[in-house]
Amino acid sequence: MAKDWKAKAKKAEGKVAKLKKKLETAVGEAVERVEDAVSTAKKKKLPVSPLAPAAFPALPVIAGVEFAAAEAGVRYKGRTDVMLVRLAPGTSIAGAFTKSSTRAASVLDCQAKLSGPIAQEAGAAIIVNSGNANAFTGRSGQDAVDSVTGGVATALDLPVSRVFSSSTGVIGEPLPHDRITAALEDLKTALSADGIADAARAIMTTDTFPKGAMAEVQGDGGTIRIAGIAKGSGMIAPDMATMLVYIFTDAKIPAATLQRMVSAHVDGTFNSITVDSDTSTSDALIVAATGQSTAAEIRDLRSKGSRAFQKALQGVMLDLAKQVVRDGEGATKFVEVRVTRAANDADARKVALAIANSPLVKTAVAGEDANWGRIVMAVGKSGAEADRDLLAIRFGDLLLAEKGLRAEGYSEEAASAYMKNQELTISVDLGLGRGKATVWTCDLTHGYIDINADYRS
């Protein structure tokens, strides 16, 4: 009888142990689900920048371009994180990419493809994921790019040399490329000429709003349309372009001509913005021209039609660049920094960026403190030629300092009142020559710290 009792007790203990293990597993899974939900909720809770446009613009359909977005679970759950673009045969493609010495695998792949033989008669595609930058991932990074671009090439019946990829997000973690390739059939099915807004949302990381811009210009024989999207919020001090930018047009332009246009307008647009002075490993700007407008082909950069198109293209590039600054992580102020009468343009740019990147200047702007002494400091440290007694500083139309002194009639009250505006202009006249430069930046708030302190969590 004692033996029976012991056997039953042992059996009961076994059942309890199994139940305990199942309970622990269930609890663990529940905790994971809660953590995932909290993580997703945290990502969703970022307030929309107070500098954001009222709404995403109504972008025109660009003949020869289709878009799709999907949720692949690259890093986060409950949000689209991959976008696919299919481009018609005959599309010309140009690009500009980060000069970082730690460029991501996708950037290196795009550069290699654009510098090699171009099968322009074939179609093309762009595939982009958010959540993982696929940077500093060794050989596995290129393997991931090959898997993704190869999968797109097979799905859309394209040469792999005409498939361009981008990745944005956390650096140093292997890209789960199988999740992206698993979504390709759904992306292919969803391709639509009017899906550009969904595509813009799919490439966001810490962005608080999707970014889009457009232009229409009258060409010789028809209208030419341009539509672009971008993502970018932090790690913004581009050395070619901004985080990720994709611009589409139906213009007829040979690839070499398009590349010259893009290269000519990068410095005055994407290379003239800064949020935090940090250049990304993944910066990419890709411009695609499908050639499906009825307007005549643009070949001569000096022609009237070419000049009109370039002006429109530059306008779209600058609009997108400024939107990136307006969505700077934690930003509450949009700041234009103008430098004039420098010894040369290079010196003007040095001064403008020294001001725009100064943490002391940016925190003073955040605190609405009219501390123009910080502008004096930034000019002095810039490395550009400067003369204290020729320098003049303005906030908006208010003259604050000149000839080495605080300006006569300076009003602290007026300067402080000006700093309460959401959009500010800081002007510096160096009084030395004809050099000039303008850059755009934002303030530096505690919100920037909050976002970046737990970026990977």
Coordinates of C-alpha atoms in Angstrom, one line a residue:
M1 CA 0.0 0.0 0.0
A2 CA 2.9 2.3 0.8
K3 CA 4.4 1.4 -2.5
D4 CA 1.2 2.4 -4.3
W5 CA 1.1 5.6 -2.5
K6 CA 4.7 6.4 -3.4
A7 CA 4.1 5.5 -7.0
K8 CA 1.1 7.8 -7.2
A9 CA 3.0 10.6 -5.5
K10 CA 5.8 10.2 -8.0
K11 CA 3.4 10.2 -10.9
A12 CA 1.7 13.3 -9.5
E13 CA 5.0 15.1 -9.1
G14 CA 5.8 14.3 -12.8
K15 CA 2.5 15.8 -13.9
V16 CA 3.1 18.9 -11.7
A17 CA 6.6 19.3 -13.2
K18 CA 5.1 19.1 -16.7
L19 CA 2.4 21.5 -15.9
K20 CA 5.0 23.8 -14.3
K21 CA 7.1 23.7 -17.5
K22 CA 4.1 24.4 -19.7
L23 CA 3.1 27.3 -17.4
E24 CA 6.6 28.7 -17.5
T25 CA 6.6 28.4 -21.3
A26 CA 3.2 30.1 -21.6
V27 CA 4.2 32.9 -19.2
G28 CA 7.5 33.4 -21.2
E29 CA 5.6 33.6 -24.5
A30 CA 3.1 36.0 -22.9
V31 CA 5.9 38.2 -21.6
E32 CA 7.4 38.2 -25.1
R33 CA 4.1 39.2 -26.7
V34 CA 3.7 42.0 -24.1
E35 CA 7.2 43.2 -24.7
D36 CA 6.6 43.2 -28.5
A37 CA 3.4 45.1 -28.0
V38 CA 5.1 47.6 -25.7
S39 CA 7.9 48.1 -28.2
T40 CA 5.5 48.6 -31.0
A41 CA 3.4 51.0 -28.9
K42 CA 6.5 52.9 -28.0
K43 CA 7.5 53.3 -31.6
K44 CA 3.9 54.5 -32.4
K45 CA 3.8 57.0 -29.6
L46 CA 6.4 59.4 -31.1
P47 CA 4.5 62.6 -31.5
V48 CA 4.3 64.1 -34.9
S49 CA 6.8 66.9 -35.3
P50 CA 5.3 70.3 -34.7
L51 CA 7.1 71.4 -37.9
A52 CA 5.4 68.8 -40.1
P53 CA 3.3 69.8 -43.2
A54 CA -0.4 69.7 -42.7
A55 CA -0.7 66.5 -44.8
F56 CA 1.1 64.3 -47.2
P57 CA 0.9 66.0 -50.6
A58 CA -1.1 64.7 -53.5
L59 CA 1.6 63.3 -55.7
P60 CA 1.0 62.8 -59.4
V61 CA 1.1 59.4 -60.9
I62 CA 4.3 58.9 -62.8
A63 CA 3.8 56.8 -65.9
G64 CA 6.0 53.7 -65.8
V65 CA 6.3 53.5 -62.0
E66 CA 4.5 51.2 -59.6
F67 CA 4.7 50.9 -55.8
A68 CA 3.9 48.4 -53.1
A69 CA 4.4 48.2 -49.4
A70 CA 4.3 45.2 -47.0
E71 CA 4.8 44.1 -43.4
A72 CA 7.8 41.7 -43.4
G73 CA 8.6 42.0 -39.7
V74 CA 12.3 43.0 -40.3
R75 CA 12.5 44.4 -36.8
Y76 CA 9.1 45.7 -35.6
K77 CA 5.6 44.1 -35.7
G78 CA 2.4 45.7 -36.8
R79 CA 3.9 48.1 -39.3
T80 CA 4.8 48.1 -43.0
D81 CA 8.6 48.0 -43.4
V82 CA 9.4 47.0 -47.0
M83 CA 8.6 48.9 -50.2
L84 CA 9.0 47.8 -53.7
V85 CA 9.1 49.9 -56.9
R86 CA 8.8 48.5 -60.4
L87 CA 10.1 50.7 -63.2
A88 CA 9.2 50.3 -66.9
P89 CA 11.8 49.2 -69.5
G90 CA 13.9 52.1 -70.8
T91 CA 14.1 53.8 -67.4
S92 CA 17.2 55.9 -66.8
I93 CA 18.6 55.7 -63.3
A94 CA 21.1 58.0 -61.5
G95 CA 22.2 58.2 -57.9
A96 CA 24.3 59.7 -55.2
F97 CA 25.4 57.9 -52.1
T98 CA 27.2 58.4 -48.8
K99 CA 30.9 58.8 -48.8
S100 CA 31.2 57.2 -45.4
S101 CA 34.1 54.7 -45.2
T102 CA 31.7 52.3 -43.4
R103 CA 29.1 52.2 -46.2
A104 CA 26.3 49.6 -46.0
A105 CA 26.3 46.6 -48.3
S106 CA 23.3 47.9 -50.2
V107 CA 25.1 51.2 -51.0
L108 CA 28.2 49.5 -52.3
D109 CA 26.0 47.3 -54.4
C110 CA 24.1 50.2 -55.9
Q111 CA 27.3 52.1 -56.7
A112 CA 28.8 49.1 -58.4
K113 CA 25.7 48.6 -60.5
L114 CA 25.4 52.2 -61.6
S115 CA 29.1 52.3 -62.5
G116 CA 28.9 49.2 -64.6
P117 CA 27.3 48.3 -68.0
I118 CA 23.7 49.6 -68.0
A119 CA 20.9 47.4 -69.6
Q120 CA 18.6 50.4 -69.9
E121 CA 16.3 48.6 -72.3
A122 CA 15.3 46.3 -69.5
G123 CA 12.9 47.2 -66.7
A124 CA 14.3 48.0 -63.2
A125 CA 13.3 47.8 -59.5
I126 CA 14.0 49.3 -56.1
I127 CA 13.6 47.4 -52.9
V128 CA 13.9 49.1 -49.5
N129 CA 13.6 47.9 -46.0
S130 CA 13.4 49.8 -42.7
G131 CA 14.4 48.6 -39.2
N132 CA 17.9 47.2 -40.1
A133 CA 20.7 49.0 -42.0
N134 CA 22.6 45.9 -43.1
A135 CA 25.7 47.9 -42.3
F136 CA 28.9 46.6 -40.7
T137 CA 27.6 43.0 -41.2
G138 CA 30.6 41.6 -43.0
R139 CA 30.2 39.1 -45.9
S140 CA 26.7 38.3 -44.7
G141 CA 25.7 41.8 -45.6
Q142 CA 26.5 41.3 -49.3
D143 CA 24.9 37.8 -49.2
A144 CA 21.7 39.4 -47.9
V145 CA 21.7 42.0 -50.7
D146 CA 22.3 39.3 -53.2
S147 CA 19.4 37.3 -51.8
V148 CA 17.0 40.2 -51.8
T149 CA 17.9 41.7 -55.2
G150 CA 18.0 38.2 -56.7
G151 CA 14.6 37.4 -55.3
V152 CA 13.2 40.6 -56.8
A153 CA 14.9 39.9 -60.2
T154 CA 13.2 36.5 -60.3
A155 CA 9.8 37.7 -59.1
L156 CA 9.7 40.6 -61.7
D157 CA 11.7 38.9 -64.4
L158 CA 14.5 41.5 -64.4
P159 CA 18.3 41.3 -64.7
V160 CA 19.7 41.5 -61.2
S161 CA 22.0 44.3 -62.4
R162 CA 18.8 46.5 -62.6
V163 CA 17.6 45.8 -59.1
F164 CA 18.7 48.4 -56.5
S165 CA 18.3 48.0 -52.8
S166 CA 18.5 50.2 -49.7
S167 CA 18.3 49.4 -46.0
T168 CA 17.9 51.7 -43.0
G169 CA 17.8 51.1 -39.3
V170 CA 20.0 49.6 -36.7
I171 CA 23.7 49.1 -37.6
G172 CA 25.7 46.0 -37.0
E173 CA 22.9 43.4 -36.9
P174 CA 22.5 40.8 -39.7
L175 CA 19.6 41.5 -42.0
P176 CA 16.9 38.8 -41.8
H177 CA 16.7 38.8 -45.6
D178 CA 14.5 35.7 -45.7
R179 CA 11.6 37.8 -44.2
I180 CA 11.9 40.2 -47.1
T181 CA 12.1 37.6 -49.8
A182 CA 9.1 35.8 -48.2
A183 CA 7.1 39.0 -48.8
L184 CA 8.0 39.4 -52.4
E185 CA 4.9 37.7 -53.9
D186 CA 2.6 39.9 -51.8
L187 CA 4.6 42.9 -52.9
K188 CA 4.4 41.9 -56.5
T189 CA 0.6 41.4 -56.3
A190 CA 0.1 44.8 -54.6
L191 CA 2.1 46.9 -57.2
S192 CA 0.0 49.9 -58.1
A193 CA 0.7 53.2 -59.9
D194 CA -0.9 55.2 -57.0
G195 CA 0.9 53.4 -54.1
I196 CA 3.6 56.0 -53.5
A197 CA 2.1 57.3 -50.1
D198 CA 2.2 53.7 -48.7
A199 CA 5.8 53.4 -50.0
A200 CA 6.8 56.6 -48.2
R201 CA 5.4 55.3 -44.9
A202 CA 7.1 51.9 -45.2
I203 CA 10.6 53.3 -45.3
M204 CA 10.2 55.4 -42.1
T205 CA 12.2 54.6 -38.9
T206 CA 12.2 57.4 -36.3
D207 CA 10.4 59.6 -38.8
T208 CA 7.2 61.1 -37.4
F209 CA 5.6 61.8 -40.8
P210 CA 6.1 60.5 -44.4
K211 CA 7.8 62.9 -46.7
G212 CA 6.8 63.7 -50.3
A213 CA 7.2 66.4 -52.9
M214 CA 6.2 67.0 -56.5
A215 CA 6.6 69.4 -59.5
E216 CA 5.2 69.7 -63.0
V217 CA 7.0 71.5 -65.8
Q218 CA 6.1 72.2 -69.4
G219 CA 8.5 70.5 -71.7
D220 CA 8.8 70.7 -75.5
G221 CA 5.6 68.8 -76.6
G222 CA 4.1 67.9 -73.2
T223 CA 4.1 68.0 -69.5
I224 CA 6.8 66.5 -67.4
R225 CA 5.9 65.3 -63.9
I226 CA 8.2 64.7 -60.9
A227 CA 7.3 63.0 -57.6
G228 CA 9.7 62.1 -54.8
I229 CA 9.7 60.6 -51.3
A230 CA 12.2 60.5 -48.5
K231 CA 12.9 59.3 -45.0
G232 CA 15.2 60.8 -42.5
S233 CA 15.1 62.1 -39.0
G234 CA 18.3 61.4 -37.2
M235 CA 21.9 60.7 -38.2
I236 CA 21.6 63.6 -40.7
A237 CA 24.6 65.4 -41.9
P238 CA 24.8 64.0 -45.4
D239 CA 27.9 63.8 -47.5
M240 CA 26.1 63.4 -50.8
A241 CA 22.4 63.1 -50.1
T242 CA 20.2 62.4 -47.1
M243 CA 19.1 59.1 -45.4
L244 CA 17.0 57.7 -48.2
V245 CA 15.5 59.6 -51.1
Y246 CA 13.7 58.3 -54.2
I247 CA 12.6 60.6 -57.0
F248 CA 10.7 59.6 -60.1
T249 CA 9.9 61.5 -63.3
D250 CA 8.4 60.6 -66.7
A251 CA 11.0 62.8 -68.5
K252 CA 13.0 61.4 -71.4
I253 CA 16.6 61.8 -70.3
P254 CA 19.7 59.6 -71.0
A255 CA 21.2 58.2 -67.8
A256 CA 24.5 60.1 -68.2
T257 CA 22.6 63.4 -68.5
L258 CA 20.4 62.6 -65.6
Q259 CA 23.5 61.8 -63.5
R260 CA 25.1 65.1 -64.3
M261 CA 21.9 66.9 -63.2
V262 CA 21.6 65.0 -59.9
S263 CA 25.3 65.5 -59.1
A264 CA 25.0 69.3 -59.8
H265 CA 22.1 69.8 -57.4
V266 CA 23.1 67.6 -54.4
D267 CA 25.3 70.2 -52.7
G268 CA 22.7 72.9 -52.5
T269 CA 20.0 70.6 -51.3
F270 CA 20.7 67.4 -49.4
N271 CA 24.3 68.4 -48.6
S272 CA 23.1 71.6 -47.1
I273 CA 21.1 70.1 -44.2
T274 CA 22.1 68.9 -40.8
V275 CA 20.2 67.6 -37.8
D276 CA 23.0 66.2 -35.6
S277 CA 26.2 66.4 -37.6
D278 CA 26.3 62.6 -38.1
T279 CA 26.6 61.1 -41.6
S280 CA 24.8 57.8 -42.1
T281 CA 26.3 54.6 -43.4
S282 CA 23.3 54.2 -45.6
D283 CA 22.6 57.5 -47.3
A284 CA 21.2 57.0 -50.8
L285 CA 19.5 59.1 -53.4
I286 CA 18.1 57.4 -56.5
V287 CA 16.5 59.3 -59.4
A288 CA 14.6 57.4 -62.1
A289 CA 13.3 58.8 -65.4
T290 CA 10.9 56.5 -67.2
G291 CA 10.8 58.4 -70.5
Q292 CA 7.1 58.1 -70.9
S293 CA 6.2 61.8 -71.1
T294 CA 5.2 63.1 -74.5
A295 CA 7.7 65.9 -74.0
A296 CA 10.9 65.8 -76.2
E297 CA 14.0 64.2 -74.9
I298 CA 16.3 66.3 -72.8
R299 CA 20.0 66.0 -73.8
D300 CA 21.5 69.5 -73.8
L301 CA 21.9 70.8 -70.2
R302 CA 21.9 74.3 -71.5
S303 CA 18.6 74.1 -73.4
K304 CA 15.5 76.0 -72.2
G305 CA 13.7 72.7 -71.5
S306 CA 16.6 71.3 -69.6
R307 CA 17.0 74.4 -67.5
A308 CA 13.3 74.4 -66.6
F309 CA 13.4 70.7 -65.7
Q310 CA 16.5 71.1 -63.6
K311 CA 14.9 74.0 -61.7
A312 CA 11.9 71.7 -61.0
L313 CA 14.1 68.8 -60.0
Q314 CA 16.1 71.0 -57.7
G315 CA 12.9 72.3 -56.1
V316 CA 11.7 68.8 -55.3
M317 CA 15.2 67.9 -53.9
L318 CA 15.2 71.0 -51.6
D319 CA 11.6 70.4 -50.5
L320 CA 12.4 66.9 -49.4
A321 CA 15.7 68.0 -47.7
K322 CA 13.9 70.6 -45.7
Q323 CA 11.2 68.1 -44.6
V324 CA 14.0 65.9 -43.2
V325 CA 15.1 68.8 -41.1
R326 CA 11.5 69.5 -40.0
D327 CA 11.3 66.0 -38.8
G328 CA 14.7 66.1 -36.9
E329 CA 14.5 63.9 -33.9
G330 CA 12.9 65.9 -31.1
A331 CA 12.9 69.1 -33.2
T332 CA 10.7 72.1 -32.3
K333 CA 12.4 74.8 -34.4
F334 CA 13.4 75.0 -38.1
V335 CA 16.5 77.2 -38.6
E336 CA 17.9 78.7 -41.7
V337 CA 21.5 79.8 -41.4
R338 CA 22.7 82.3 -44.0
V339 CA 26.3 83.4 -44.4
T340 CA 27.3 86.2 -46.8
R341 CA 30.3 88.2 -47.8
A342 CA 32.8 85.4 -46.8
A343 CA 36.2 85.3 -48.4
N344 CA 34.8 82.5 -50.7
D345 CA 32.0 80.0 -50.9
A346 CA 34.0 77.3 -49.1
D347 CA 34.6 79.6 -46.1
A348 CA 30.9 80.6 -46.1
R349 CA 29.9 76.9 -45.9
K350 CA 32.4 76.3 -43.1
V351 CA 30.8 79.0 -41.0
A352 CA 27.2 78.0 -41.8
L353 CA 27.8 74.4 -40.8
A354 CA 29.8 75.4 -37.6
I355 CA 26.7 77.4 -36.5
A356 CA 24.2 74.7 -37.6
N357 CA 26.1 71.9 -35.9
S358 CA 26.9 73.6 -32.7
P359 CA 25.2 71.9 -29.7
L360 CA 25.4 75.3 -27.8
V361 CA 23.7 77.1 -30.6
K362 CA 21.1 74.4 -31.1
T363 CA 20.3 74.2 -27.4
A364 CA 20.0 78.0 -27.1
V365 CA 17.5 77.8 -30.0
A366 CA 15.6 75.1 -28.2
G367 CA 15.5 77.2 -25.0
E368 CA 14.4 80.3 -27.0
D369 CA 17.5 82.1 -25.7
A370 CA 18.8 84.9 -27.9
N371 CA 22.4 84.1 -27.0
W372 CA 24.1 85.5 -30.0
G373 CA 27.5 85.1 -28.3
R374 CA 27.2 81.4 -29.3
I375 CA 27.1 82.5 -33.0
V376 CA 30.3 84.5 -32.4
M377 CA 31.9 81.4 -30.9
A378 CA 30.8 79.2 -33.9
V379 CA 32.2 81.6 -36.4
G380 CA 35.5 81.7 -34.5
K381 CA 35.9 78.0 -34.3
S382 CA 34.9 77.3 -38.0
G383 CA 38.4 77.6 -39.4
A384 CA 37.2 80.1 -42.0
E385 CA 38.8 83.5 -42.4
A386 CA 37.0 86.0 -40.1
D387 CA 37.5 89.5 -38.7
R388 CA 35.8 90.4 -35.4
D389 CA 35.5 94.0 -36.4
L390 CA 33.8 93.3 -39.8
L391 CA 31.3 90.8 -38.5
A392 CA 27.6 91.4 -38.3
I393 CA 25.0 89.0 -36.8
R394 CA 21.2 89.1 -37.3
F395 CA 18.3 87.1 -36.0
G396 CA 15.6 87.6 -38.6
D397 CA 15.7 91.4 -39.4
L398 CA 17.1 92.2 -36.0
L399 CA 20.7 93.5 -36.0
L400 CA 22.4 92.1 -32.8
A401 CA 26.1 92.7 -33.3
E402 CA 28.4 94.5 -35.6
K403 CA 31.9 96.0 -35.8
G404 CA 33.1 93.8 -32.9
L405 CA 30.4 95.0 -30.5
R406 CA 26.8 94.6 -29.5
A407 CA 24.8 96.6 -32.0
E408 CA 23.7 100.1 -31.0
G409 CA 20.0 99.9 -30.2
Y410 CA 20.1 96.2 -29.4
S411 CA 17.0 95.0 -27.6
E412 CA 17.1 91.8 -25.6
E413 CA 13.3 91.9 -25.4
A414 CA 12.9 92.0 -29.2
A415 CA 15.5 89.3 -29.7
S416 CA 13.9 87.0 -27.1
A417 CA 10.5 87.5 -28.7
Y418 CA 11.9 86.6 -32.1
M419 CA 13.3 83.3 -30.7
K420 CA 9.8 82.1 -29.8
N421 CA 9.0 81.6 -33.5
Q422 CA 9.0 78.1 -34.9
E423 CA 10.9 79.2 -38.0
L424 CA 14.1 81.2 -37.5
T425 CA 16.8 82.8 -39.7
I426 CA 20.3 83.4 -38.4
S427 CA 22.4 85.6 -40.7
V428 CA 26.1 86.3 -40.5
D429 CA 27.8 88.9 -42.7
L430 CA 31.6 88.3 -42.6
G431 CA 32.3 91.6 -44.5
L432 CA 35.3 90.0 -46.4
G433 CA 34.3 89.0 -49.9
R434 CA 31.6 87.6 -52.2
G435 CA 31.3 84.0 -50.7
K436 CA 27.9 82.8 -49.5
A437 CA 26.2 79.7 -48.3
T438 CA 22.8 78.7 -46.8
V439 CA 22.2 75.6 -44.7
W440 CA 19.2 74.3 -42.8
T441 CA 19.1 72.8 -39.3
C442 CA 16.9 72.4 -36.3
D443 CA 17.2 72.8 -32.5
L444 CA 18.5 70.1 -30.1
T445 CA 16.0 69.1 -27.4
H446 CA 15.7 66.4 -24.8
G447 CA 13.5 64.6 -27.2
Y448 CA 16.6 63.8 -29.3
I449 CA 18.1 62.1 -26.3
D450 CA 15.0 60.2 -25.5
I451 CA 14.8 58.8 -29.0
N452 CA 18.4 57.8 -29.3
A453 CA 19.0 56.6 -25.8
D454 CA 16.8 53.6 -26.4
Y455 CA 16.8 53.4 -30.2
R456 CA 17.6 49.6 -30.2
S457 CA 15.1 48.7 -27.5

